[in-house]
Coordinates of C-alpha atoms in Angstrom, one line a residue:
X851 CA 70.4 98.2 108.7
X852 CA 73.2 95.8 108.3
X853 CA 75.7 95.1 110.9
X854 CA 78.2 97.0 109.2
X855 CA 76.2 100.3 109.8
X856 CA 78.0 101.0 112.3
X857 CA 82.1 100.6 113.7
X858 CA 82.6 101.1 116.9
X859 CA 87.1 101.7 117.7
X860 CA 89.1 102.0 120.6
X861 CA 92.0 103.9 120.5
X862 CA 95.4 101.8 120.6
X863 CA 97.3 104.8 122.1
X864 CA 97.0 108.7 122.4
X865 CA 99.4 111.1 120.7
X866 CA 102.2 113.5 123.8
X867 CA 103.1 116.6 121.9
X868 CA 104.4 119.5 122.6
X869 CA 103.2 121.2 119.0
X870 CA 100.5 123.4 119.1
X871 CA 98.5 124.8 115.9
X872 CA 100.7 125.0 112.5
X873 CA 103.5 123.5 114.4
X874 CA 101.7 120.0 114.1
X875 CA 102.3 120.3 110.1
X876 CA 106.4 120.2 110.9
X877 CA 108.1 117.1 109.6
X878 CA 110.5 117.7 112.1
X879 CA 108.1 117.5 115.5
X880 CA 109.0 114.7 117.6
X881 CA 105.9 113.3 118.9
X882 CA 105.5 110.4 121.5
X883 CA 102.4 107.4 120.9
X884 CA 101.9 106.0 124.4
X885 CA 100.2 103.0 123.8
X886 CA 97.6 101.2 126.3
X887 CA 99.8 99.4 128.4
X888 CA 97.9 95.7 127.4
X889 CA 98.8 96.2 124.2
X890 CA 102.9 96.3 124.9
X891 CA 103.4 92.5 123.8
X892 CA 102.0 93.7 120.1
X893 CA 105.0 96.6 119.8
X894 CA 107.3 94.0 120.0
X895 CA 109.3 93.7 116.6
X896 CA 108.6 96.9 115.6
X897 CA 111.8 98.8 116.0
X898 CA 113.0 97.0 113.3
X899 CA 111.3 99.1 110.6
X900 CA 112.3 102.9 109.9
X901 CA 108.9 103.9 109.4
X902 CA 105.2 103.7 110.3
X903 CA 102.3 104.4 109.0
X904 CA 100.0 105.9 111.9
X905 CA 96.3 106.2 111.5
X906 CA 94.1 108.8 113.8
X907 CA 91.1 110.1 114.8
X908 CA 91.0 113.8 114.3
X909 CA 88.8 114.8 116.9
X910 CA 89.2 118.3 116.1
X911 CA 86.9 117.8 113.6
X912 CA 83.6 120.7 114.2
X913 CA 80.5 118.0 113.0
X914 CA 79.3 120.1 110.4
X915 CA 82.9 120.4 108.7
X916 CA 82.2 116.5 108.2
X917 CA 79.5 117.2 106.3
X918 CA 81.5 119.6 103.7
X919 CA 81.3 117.3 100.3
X920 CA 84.0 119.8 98.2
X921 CA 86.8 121.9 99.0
X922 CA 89.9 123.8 97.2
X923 CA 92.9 121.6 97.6
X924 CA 94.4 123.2 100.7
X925 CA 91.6 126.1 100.8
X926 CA 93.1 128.0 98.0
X927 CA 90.7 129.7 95.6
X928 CA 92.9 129.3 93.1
X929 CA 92.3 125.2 93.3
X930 CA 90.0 123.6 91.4
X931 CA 86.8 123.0 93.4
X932 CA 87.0 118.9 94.1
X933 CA 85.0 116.3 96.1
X934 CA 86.8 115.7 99.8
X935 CA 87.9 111.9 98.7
X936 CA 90.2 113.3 95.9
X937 CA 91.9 115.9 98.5
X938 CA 93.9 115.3 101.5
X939 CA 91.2 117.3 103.6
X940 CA 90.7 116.8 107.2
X941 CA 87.1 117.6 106.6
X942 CA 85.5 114.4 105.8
X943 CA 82.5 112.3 107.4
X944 CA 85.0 110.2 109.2
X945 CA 88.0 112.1 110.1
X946 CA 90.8 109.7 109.7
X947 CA 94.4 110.7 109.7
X948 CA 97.5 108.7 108.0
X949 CA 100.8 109.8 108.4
X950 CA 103.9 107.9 107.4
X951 CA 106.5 109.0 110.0
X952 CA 110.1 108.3 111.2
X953 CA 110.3 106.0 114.1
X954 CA 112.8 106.9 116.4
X955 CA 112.3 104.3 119.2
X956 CA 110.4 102.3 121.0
X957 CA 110.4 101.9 124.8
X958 CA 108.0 99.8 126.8
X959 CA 104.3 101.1 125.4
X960 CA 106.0 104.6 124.4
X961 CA 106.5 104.9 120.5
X962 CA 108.6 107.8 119.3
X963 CA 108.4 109.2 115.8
X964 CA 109.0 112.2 114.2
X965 CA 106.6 113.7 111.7
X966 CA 103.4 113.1 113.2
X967 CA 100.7 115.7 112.2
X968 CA 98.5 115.3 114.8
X969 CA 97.6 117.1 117.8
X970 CA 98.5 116.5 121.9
X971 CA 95.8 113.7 122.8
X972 CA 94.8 113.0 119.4
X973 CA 93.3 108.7 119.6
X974 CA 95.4 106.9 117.6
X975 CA 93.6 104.1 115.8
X976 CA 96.2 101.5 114.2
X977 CA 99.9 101.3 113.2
X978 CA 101.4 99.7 110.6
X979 CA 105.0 99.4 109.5
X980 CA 106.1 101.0 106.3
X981 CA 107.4 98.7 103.9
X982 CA 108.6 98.4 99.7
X983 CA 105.2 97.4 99.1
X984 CA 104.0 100.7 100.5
X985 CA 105.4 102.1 97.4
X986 CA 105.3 102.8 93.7
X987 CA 107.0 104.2 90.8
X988 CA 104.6 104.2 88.0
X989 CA 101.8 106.8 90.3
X990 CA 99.8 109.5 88.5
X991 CA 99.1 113.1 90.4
X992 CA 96.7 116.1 88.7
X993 CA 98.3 119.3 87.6
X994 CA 97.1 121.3 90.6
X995 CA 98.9 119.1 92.7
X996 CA 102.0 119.4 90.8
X997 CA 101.4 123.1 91.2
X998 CA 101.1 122.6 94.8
X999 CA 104.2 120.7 95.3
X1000 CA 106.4 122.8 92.7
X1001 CA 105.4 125.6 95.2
X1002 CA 106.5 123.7 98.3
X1003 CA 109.7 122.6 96.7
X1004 CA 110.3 126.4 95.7
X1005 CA 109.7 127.2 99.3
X1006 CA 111.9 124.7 100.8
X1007 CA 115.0 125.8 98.7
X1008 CA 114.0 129.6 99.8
X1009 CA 114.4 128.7 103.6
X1010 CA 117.7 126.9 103.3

């Protein structure tokens, strides 16, 4: 085996929430990242970005939903059947979250953001600011993901 066989992480910071269950999935949730106290000095300059791009371990995760190879985008039926790496899935042999979120502030090793899908202790692995090279105008989706979002825009309108 090569020495790449294996990563071993340490959480940067762990995720205060007050959202339980579905209420995680709210772009509106305020959610605090309290950082390990030694790593303070590498917040510094953040605040200057509006956004973030936060990367987690979703410990959550049962060990044999990492071994699921396909799902239905979103567990609808009415999906095509796809391999994990083309969905958005939480079920995958390394259960890494990515989330780009608002931040709000930063004070001391405390990081607030809003948006964070992730559950009340959840590790957090890395941050990274969000920047114009984060996007892209020229990007290429499959229908049944324009189905999906035609449906979420539909439901958006509904509840205003």
């Amino acid at each position: 085996m090569s020495s790449l066989s294996k990563i071993n992480l340490e959480p940067v910071g762990f995720v205060k929430t007050e959202a339980v269950g579905k209420e995680v999935r709210d772009k509106n949730v305020v959610s605090r990242i309290v950082f390990r106290e030694e790593l303070s000095e590498a917040l510094e300059g953040i605040q200057e970005f509006s956004h973030l791009f936060v990367l987690f371990w979703m410990q959550k995760i049962a060990d044999k939903k990492k071994e699921i190879m396909k799902v239905h985008p979103r567990g609808r039926r009415d999906m095509p059947l796809l391999g994990i790496f083309a969905t958005r899935t939480p079920h995958r042999p390394n259960p890494i979250g990515l989330t780009r979120v608002k931040l709000l502030k930063v004070e001391g090793n405390v990081v607030t953001v809003q948006g964070l899908d992730a559950f009340d202790g959840t590790p957090v692995l890395d941050i990274k600011p969000f920047d114009s090279w984060d996007t892209t105008e020229d990007f290429k989706v499959p229908e049944w993901w324009m189905k999906l979002e035609k449906e979420r825009s539909k439901k958006r309108e509904n509840s205003k």
